[in-house]
Each structure stands twice: as C-alpha cells, then as structure tokens.
CSV table of C-alpha atoms in Angstrom, one decimal:
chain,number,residue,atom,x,y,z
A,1,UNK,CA,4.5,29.5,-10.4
A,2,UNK,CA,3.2,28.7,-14.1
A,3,UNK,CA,3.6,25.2,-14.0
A,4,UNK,CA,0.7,23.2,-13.6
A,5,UNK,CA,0.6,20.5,-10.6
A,6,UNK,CA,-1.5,17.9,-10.0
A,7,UNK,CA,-2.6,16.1,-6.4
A,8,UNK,CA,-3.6,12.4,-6.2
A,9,UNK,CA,-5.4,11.1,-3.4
A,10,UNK,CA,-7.2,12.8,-1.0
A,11,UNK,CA,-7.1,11.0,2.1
A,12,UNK,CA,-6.8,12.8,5.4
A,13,UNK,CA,-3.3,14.1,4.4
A,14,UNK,CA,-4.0,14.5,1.0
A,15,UNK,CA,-6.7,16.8,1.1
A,16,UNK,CA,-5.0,19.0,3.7
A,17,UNK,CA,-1.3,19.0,1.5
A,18,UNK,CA,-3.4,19.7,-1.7
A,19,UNK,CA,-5.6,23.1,-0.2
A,20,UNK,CA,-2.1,25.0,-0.2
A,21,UNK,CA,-1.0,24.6,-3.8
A,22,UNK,CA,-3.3,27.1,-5.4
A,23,UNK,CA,-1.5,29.7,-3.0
A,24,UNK,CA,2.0,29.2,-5.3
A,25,UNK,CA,0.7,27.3,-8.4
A,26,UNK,CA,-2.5,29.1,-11.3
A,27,UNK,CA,-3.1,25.0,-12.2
A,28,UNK,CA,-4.0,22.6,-9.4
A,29,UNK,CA,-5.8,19.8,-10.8
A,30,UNK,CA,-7.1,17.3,-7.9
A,31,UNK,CA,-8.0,13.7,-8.3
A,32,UNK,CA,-9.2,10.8,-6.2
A,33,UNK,CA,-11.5,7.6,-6.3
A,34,UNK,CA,-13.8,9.0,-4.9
A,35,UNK,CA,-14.5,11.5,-6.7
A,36,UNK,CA,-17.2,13.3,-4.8
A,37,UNK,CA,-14.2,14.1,-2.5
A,38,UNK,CA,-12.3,15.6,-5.5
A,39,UNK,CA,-15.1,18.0,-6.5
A,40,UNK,CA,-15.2,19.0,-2.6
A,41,UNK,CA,-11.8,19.5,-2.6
A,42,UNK,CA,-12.3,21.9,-5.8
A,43,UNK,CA,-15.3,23.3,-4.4
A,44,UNK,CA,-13.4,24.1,-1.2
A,45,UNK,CA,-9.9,25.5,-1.8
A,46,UNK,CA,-10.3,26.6,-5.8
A,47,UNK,CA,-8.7,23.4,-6.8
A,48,UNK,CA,-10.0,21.8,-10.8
A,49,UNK,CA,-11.2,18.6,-10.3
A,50,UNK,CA,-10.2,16.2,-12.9
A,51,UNK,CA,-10.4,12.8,-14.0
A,52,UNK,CA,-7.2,10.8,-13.8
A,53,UNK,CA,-6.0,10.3,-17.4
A,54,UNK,CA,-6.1,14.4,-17.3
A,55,UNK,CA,-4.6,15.1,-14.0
A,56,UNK,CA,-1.2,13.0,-15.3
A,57,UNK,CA,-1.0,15.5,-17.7
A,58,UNK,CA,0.4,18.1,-15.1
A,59,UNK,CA,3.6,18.9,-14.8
A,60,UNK,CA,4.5,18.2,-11.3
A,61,UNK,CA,2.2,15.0,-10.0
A,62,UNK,CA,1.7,14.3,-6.3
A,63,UNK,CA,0.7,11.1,-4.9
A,64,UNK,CA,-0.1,10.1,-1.7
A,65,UNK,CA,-2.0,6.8,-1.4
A,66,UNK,CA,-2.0,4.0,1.2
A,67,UNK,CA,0.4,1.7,-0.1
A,68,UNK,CA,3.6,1.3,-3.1
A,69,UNK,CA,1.3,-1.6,-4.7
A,70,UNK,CA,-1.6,1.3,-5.5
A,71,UNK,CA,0.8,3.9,-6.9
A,72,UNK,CA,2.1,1.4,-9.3
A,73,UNK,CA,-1.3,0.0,-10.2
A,74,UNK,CA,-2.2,3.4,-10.9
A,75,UNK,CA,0.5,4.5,-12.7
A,76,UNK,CA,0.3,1.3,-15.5
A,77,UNK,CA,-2.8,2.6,-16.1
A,78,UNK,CA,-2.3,6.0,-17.2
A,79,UNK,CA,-0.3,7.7,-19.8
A,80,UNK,CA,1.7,10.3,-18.0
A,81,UNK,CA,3.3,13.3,-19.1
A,82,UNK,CA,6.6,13.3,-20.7
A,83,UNK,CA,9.0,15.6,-19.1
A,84,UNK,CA,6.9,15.8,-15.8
A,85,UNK,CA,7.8,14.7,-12.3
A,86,UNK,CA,5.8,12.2,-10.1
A,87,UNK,CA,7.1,12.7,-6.2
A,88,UNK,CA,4.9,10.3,-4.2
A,89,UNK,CA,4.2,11.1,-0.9
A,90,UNK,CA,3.1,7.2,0.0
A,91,UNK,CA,4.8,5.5,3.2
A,92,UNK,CA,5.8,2.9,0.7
A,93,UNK,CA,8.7,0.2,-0.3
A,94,UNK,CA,12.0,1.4,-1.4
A,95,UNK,CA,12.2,-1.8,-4.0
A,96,UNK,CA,8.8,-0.3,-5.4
A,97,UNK,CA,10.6,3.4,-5.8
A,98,UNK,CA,13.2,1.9,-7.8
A,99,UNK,CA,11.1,-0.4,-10.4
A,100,UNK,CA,9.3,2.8,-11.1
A,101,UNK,CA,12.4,5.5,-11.3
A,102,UNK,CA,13.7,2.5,-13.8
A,103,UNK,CA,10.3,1.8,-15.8
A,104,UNK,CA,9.5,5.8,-16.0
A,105,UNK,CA,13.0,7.0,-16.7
A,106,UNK,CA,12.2,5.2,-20.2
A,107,UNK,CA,9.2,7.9,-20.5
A,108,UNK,CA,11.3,10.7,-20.0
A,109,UNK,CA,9.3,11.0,-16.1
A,110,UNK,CA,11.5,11.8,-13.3
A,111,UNK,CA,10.0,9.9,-10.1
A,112,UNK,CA,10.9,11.1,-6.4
A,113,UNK,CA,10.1,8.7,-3.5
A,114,UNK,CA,8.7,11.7,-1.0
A,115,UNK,CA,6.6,10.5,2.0
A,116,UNK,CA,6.3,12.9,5.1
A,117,UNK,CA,5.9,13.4,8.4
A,118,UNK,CA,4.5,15.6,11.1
A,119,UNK,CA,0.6,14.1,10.8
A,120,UNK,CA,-2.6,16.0,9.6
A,121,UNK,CA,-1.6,18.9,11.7
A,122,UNK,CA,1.8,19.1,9.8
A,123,UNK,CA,-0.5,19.2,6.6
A,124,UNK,CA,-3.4,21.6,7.9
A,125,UNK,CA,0.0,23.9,8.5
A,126,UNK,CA,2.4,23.3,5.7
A,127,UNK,CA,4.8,22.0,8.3
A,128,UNK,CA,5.3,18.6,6.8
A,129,UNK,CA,9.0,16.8,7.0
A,130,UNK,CA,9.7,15.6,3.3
A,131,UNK,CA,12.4,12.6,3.1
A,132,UNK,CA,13.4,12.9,-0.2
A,133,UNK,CA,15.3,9.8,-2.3
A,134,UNK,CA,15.7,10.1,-5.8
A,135,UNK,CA,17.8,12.4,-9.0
A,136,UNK,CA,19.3,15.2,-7.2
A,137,UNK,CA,17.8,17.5,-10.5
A,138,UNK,CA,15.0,16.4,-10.4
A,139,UNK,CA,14.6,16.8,-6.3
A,140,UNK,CA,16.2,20.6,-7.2
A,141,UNK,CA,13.6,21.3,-9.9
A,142,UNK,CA,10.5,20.0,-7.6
A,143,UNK,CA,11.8,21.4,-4.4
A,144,UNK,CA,9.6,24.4,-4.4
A,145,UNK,CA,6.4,21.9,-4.8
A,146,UNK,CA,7.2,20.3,-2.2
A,147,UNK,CA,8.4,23.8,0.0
A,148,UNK,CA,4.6,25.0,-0.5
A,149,UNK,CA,3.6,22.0,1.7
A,150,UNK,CA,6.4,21.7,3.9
A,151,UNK,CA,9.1,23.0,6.5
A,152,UNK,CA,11.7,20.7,6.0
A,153,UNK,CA,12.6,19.1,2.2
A,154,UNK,CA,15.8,17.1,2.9
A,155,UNK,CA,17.2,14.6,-0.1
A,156,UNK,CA,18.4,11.7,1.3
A,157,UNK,CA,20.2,9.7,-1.2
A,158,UNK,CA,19.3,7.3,-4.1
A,159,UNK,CA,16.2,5.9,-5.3
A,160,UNK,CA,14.3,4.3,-2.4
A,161,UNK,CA,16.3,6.3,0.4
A,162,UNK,CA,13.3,8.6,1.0
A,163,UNK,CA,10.7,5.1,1.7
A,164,UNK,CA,13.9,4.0,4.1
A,165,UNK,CA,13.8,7.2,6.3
A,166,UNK,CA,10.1,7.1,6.2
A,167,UNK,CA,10.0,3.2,7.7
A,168,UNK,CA,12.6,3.6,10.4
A,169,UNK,CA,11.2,6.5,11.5
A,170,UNK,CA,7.7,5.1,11.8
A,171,UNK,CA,9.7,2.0,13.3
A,172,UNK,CA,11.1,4.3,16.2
A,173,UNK,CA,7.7,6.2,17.1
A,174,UNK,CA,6.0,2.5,17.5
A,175,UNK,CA,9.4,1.8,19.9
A,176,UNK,CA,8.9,4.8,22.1
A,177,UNK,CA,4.9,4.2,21.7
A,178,UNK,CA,5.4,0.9,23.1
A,179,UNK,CA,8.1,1.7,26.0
A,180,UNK,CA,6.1,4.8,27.3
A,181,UNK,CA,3.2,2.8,28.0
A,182,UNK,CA,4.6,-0.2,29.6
A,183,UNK,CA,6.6,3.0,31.6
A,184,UNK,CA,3.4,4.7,32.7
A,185,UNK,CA,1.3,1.8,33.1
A,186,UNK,CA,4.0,0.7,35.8
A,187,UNK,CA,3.8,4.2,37.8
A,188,UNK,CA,0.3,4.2,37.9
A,189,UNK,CA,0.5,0.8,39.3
A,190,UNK,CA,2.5,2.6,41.8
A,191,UNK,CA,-0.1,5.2,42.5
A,192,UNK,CA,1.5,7.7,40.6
A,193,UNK,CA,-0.3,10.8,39.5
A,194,UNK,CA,0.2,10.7,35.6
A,195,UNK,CA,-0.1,14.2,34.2
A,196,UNK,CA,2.4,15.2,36.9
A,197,UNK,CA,4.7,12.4,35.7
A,198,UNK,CA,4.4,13.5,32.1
A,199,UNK,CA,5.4,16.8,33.3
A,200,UNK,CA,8.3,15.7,34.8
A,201,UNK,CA,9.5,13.2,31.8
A,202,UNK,CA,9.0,16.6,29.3
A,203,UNK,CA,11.5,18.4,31.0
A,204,UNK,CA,13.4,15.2,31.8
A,205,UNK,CA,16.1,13.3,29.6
A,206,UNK,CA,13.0,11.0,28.8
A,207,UNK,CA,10.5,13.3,26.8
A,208,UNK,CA,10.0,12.5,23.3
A,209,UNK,CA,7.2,13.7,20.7
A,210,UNK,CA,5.5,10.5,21.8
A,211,UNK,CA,6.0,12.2,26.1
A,212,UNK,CA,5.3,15.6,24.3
A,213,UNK,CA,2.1,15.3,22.1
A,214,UNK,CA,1.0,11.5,21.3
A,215,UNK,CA,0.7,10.5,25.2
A,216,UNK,CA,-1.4,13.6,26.5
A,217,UNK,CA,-3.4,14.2,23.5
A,218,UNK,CA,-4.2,10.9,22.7
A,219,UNK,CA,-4.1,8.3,25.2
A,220,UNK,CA,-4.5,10.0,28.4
A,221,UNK,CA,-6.9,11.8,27.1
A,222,UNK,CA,-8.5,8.8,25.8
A,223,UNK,CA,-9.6,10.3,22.7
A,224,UNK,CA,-7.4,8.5,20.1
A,225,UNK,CA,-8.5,10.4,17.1
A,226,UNK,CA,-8.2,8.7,13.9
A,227,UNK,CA,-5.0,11.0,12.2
A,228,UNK,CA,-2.8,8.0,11.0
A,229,UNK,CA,-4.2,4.6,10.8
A,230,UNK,CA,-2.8,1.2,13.4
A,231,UNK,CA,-3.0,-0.9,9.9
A,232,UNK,CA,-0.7,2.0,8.3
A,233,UNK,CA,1.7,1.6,11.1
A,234,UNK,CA,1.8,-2.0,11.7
A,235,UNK,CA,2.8,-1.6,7.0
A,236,UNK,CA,5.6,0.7,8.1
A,237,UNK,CA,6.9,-1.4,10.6
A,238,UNK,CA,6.8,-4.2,8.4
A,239,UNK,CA,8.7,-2.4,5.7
A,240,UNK,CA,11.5,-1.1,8.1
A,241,UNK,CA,11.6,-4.9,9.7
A,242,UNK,CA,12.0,-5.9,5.4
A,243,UNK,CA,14.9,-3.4,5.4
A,244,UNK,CA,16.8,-5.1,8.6
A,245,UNK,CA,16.2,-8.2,7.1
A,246,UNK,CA,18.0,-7.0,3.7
A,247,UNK,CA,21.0,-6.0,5.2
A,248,UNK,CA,21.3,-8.8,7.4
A,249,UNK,CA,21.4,-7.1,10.5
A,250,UNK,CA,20.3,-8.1,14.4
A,251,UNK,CA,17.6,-5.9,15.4
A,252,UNK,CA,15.9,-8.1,18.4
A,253,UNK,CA,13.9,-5.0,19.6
A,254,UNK,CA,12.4,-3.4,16.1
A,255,UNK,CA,11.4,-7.0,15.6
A,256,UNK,CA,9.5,-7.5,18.9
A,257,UNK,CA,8.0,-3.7,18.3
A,258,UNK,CA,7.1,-5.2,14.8
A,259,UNK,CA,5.2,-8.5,16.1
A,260,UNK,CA,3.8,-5.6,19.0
A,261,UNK,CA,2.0,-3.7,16.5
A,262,UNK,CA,0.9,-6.3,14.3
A,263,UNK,CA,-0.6,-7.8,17.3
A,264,UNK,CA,-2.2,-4.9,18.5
A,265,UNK,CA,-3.5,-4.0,14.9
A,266,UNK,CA,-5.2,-7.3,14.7
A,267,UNK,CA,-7.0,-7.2,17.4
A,268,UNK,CA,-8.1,-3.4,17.8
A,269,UNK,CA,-11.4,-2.3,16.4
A,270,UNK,CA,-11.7,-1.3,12.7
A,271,UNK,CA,-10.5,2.2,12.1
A,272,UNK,CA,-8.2,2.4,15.0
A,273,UNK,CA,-5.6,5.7,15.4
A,274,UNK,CA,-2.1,4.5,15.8
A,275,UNK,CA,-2.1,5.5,19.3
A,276,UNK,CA,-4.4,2.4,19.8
A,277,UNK,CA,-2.0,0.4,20.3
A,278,UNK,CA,-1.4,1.3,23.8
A,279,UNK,CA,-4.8,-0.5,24.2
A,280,UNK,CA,-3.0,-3.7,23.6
A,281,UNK,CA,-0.6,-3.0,26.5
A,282,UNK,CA,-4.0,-1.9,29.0
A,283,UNK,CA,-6.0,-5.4,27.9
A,284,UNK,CA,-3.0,-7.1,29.3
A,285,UNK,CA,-2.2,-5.0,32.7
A,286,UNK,CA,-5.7,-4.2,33.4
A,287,UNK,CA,-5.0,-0.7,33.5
A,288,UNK,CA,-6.3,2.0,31.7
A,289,UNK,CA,-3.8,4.6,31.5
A,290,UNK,CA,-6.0,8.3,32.1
C-alpha cells in the first residue's frame, strides 16, 4: 500500500498492532510519550519514529491510548492532515466519538471509533476483533488498515457504536469473571478437584473464554500477568453502566458487576491484570482458588 500510516501510542497493544504495518504499508511513522519507546519500536520492526506534529501528517492515523479524554487532548493540540482518517483504537466514550466525528468533519478528517478485542495475544498475531462505528466510506476506505492488524473488522453502526460494543462486551467478560469464581470457589469448598472441573465446564453448556483461557491461565495458575489493566476494566464497566443509564434501562446485575469491579480495583495492588479481580472474591471466602 502507498499510503502512509501513522501509530499513536505504544502501550502493550499498541506496540504489538503497530510491528505489523510495515508488512502492507512503505510509511509507518510511530509515536508515543515516551519516546524512547517510539525509537525502540523503530529500531525493532523498521518503523520511523516521529514526533507528533509529523506523525498527524500520515494519511491513515491510529490511536490507541488509555482513555477518550487523552485522544481528544491530543488531538486539539495538533494540526492534522486534511483528507486523512483518524480510527482510534481506545476503549473509550461513545459521546467523546461523536464531538470529535463533529469537530474534525469541519477539517475535512474522517474519524472512526475502532477499539478491539482479543488482548496482547490478539495483537502479537493480527487476530484482533475491530468494532467499528463511524462513515460507512470512510470505514470502506480504512478497512484494509485495520485488516493488517485484525481477523474480524465489522462496522457497527453510527458514530459512537464501535465504543458501545467495546463497553458491553468488557461489561460481559467482568459478569462471567465474576460468576466463575464465586462458581469454583463453591466446588472447591466442596472438595472438588478444580482442573478436572474446568475440564468438564469446557465441554459443558458452561465454558466461556473466561472457563476456556482467563481461568486456567490466569487465576489457577496464579500468574495473573499484567495484559489488560483492573483500572481499564473497572473504565469499561463504567462506560457500559453510562450507557444503561442513557437509555433508561434496568440492568440490576451489570450494575452489581460494575460496583464489583470498582471495588476490587480499589483495593488490589497497583498494576493489577484484570483477572485480579477474582482476588476480591478469595479475600472474602478465604479461598484461594489453585
């Protein structure tokens, strides 16, 4: 491809998504605060590391920082190609996605709200789920950016729509985080062996990607590894729990989830993995589930 494309923030999906563009794309400018992590990335994968005023110059711009108030911070500070298309890959606010579709359509910028799923593995292997809200044309002309770092690009509807997906479906994994640990933490308190229990739940009508991946290779296992932040789940649940709110509906358990995970995200240690929050659950049974 002979456009050029630029990747903004290289946190742990970040740098992963970025290392596959210079497969498709001559131009890959990369950019992030720290820079030292920029020029590592260039050093690495053959990525040009830039300053920021030059990466918005690209003509396809990928973002993926921690929350909606830093891409739009970011984004009144710069100047940013006319003509070019921003697709942000941040878990962020569907209100935010539609100021900034409004204020850049007035620049002649095209703005998809893009954020994905399937963790850093999904990024290490260009597996990633992109929910996609925004100008159908404008999804259509960046679709095969987004194909070079994913296995799944599905539009979703309007402005905003790809933020909503994104939310509820963070919303969901804390529900089934929560419900498989109060689950096994009741059959080990009936002496049940847990790996054979798993085994029978994965080829049961209960298995989930929670039974199927989260459980065994991070709690169990009782290695939590730090791939997607508690703080970053207990914003998504807040957003989705926003969104309920909005439209005014009853949603008595994504609530209780939501107030779960906040909990749990106050009180873990300081760089906790999502999957911590099953610790929340053991401080309260006194039992660790391994």
């Amino acid at each position: 491809m002979t456009q050029s494309v630029a990747f903004i923030g290289l946190g742990a999906m970040g740098y992963r998504m970025a290392a596959h563009l210079p497969k498709y794309f001559e131009k890959v400018l990369v950019w992030n605060r720290n820079f030292s992590k920029a020029e590592q990335h260039a050093a690495e994968y053959g990525t040009t590391a830039v300053e920021l005023a030059q990466a918005v110059q690209a003509d396809i711009i990928f973002s993926c920082l921690p929350t909606s108030d830093d891409v739009e911070q970011l984004i009144e500070s710069v100047a940013i190609k006319s003509g070019s298309i921003w697709i942000d890959c941040t878990s962020g606010v569907p209100d935010s996605a539609r100021r900034l579709v409004e204020n850049l359509k007035a620049q002649n910028i095209d703005f998809l709200d893009a954020p994905v799923s399937g963790q850093t593995v999904g990024a290490e292997n260009a597996t990633l789920t992109f929910m996609v809200g925004g100008d159908v044309n404008a999804f259509e002309r960046a679709y095969p950016a987004m194909a070079a770092l994913g296995k799944l690009i599905q539009h979703v509807g309007e402005p905003g729509a790809g933020f909503a997906v994104k939310a509820i479906n963070n919303m969901l994994l804390a529900v089934n985080l929560w419900s498989v640990t109060e689950g096994f933490s009741t059959l080990k308190a009936h002496g049940v062996n847990l790996d054979a229990a798993l085994n029978c739940v994965n080829a049961s009508s209960g298995k989930s990607f929670v039974t199927e991946n989260i459980f065994p290779q991070r709690v169990l296992s009782r290695e939590f590894p730090v791939t997607f932040g508690l703080p970053l789940l207990a914003k998504d649940t807040g957003i989705a729990l926003d969104l309920v709110k909005d439209a005014k509906l009853p949603a008595p358990l994504l609530a209780l989830t939501q107030s779960l995970i906040q909990t749990a995200n106050l009180t873990a240690e300081p760089n906790s993995d999502f999957s911590a929050a099953a610790k929340l659950y053991e401080s309260w049974s006194k039992i660790t589930l391994k």
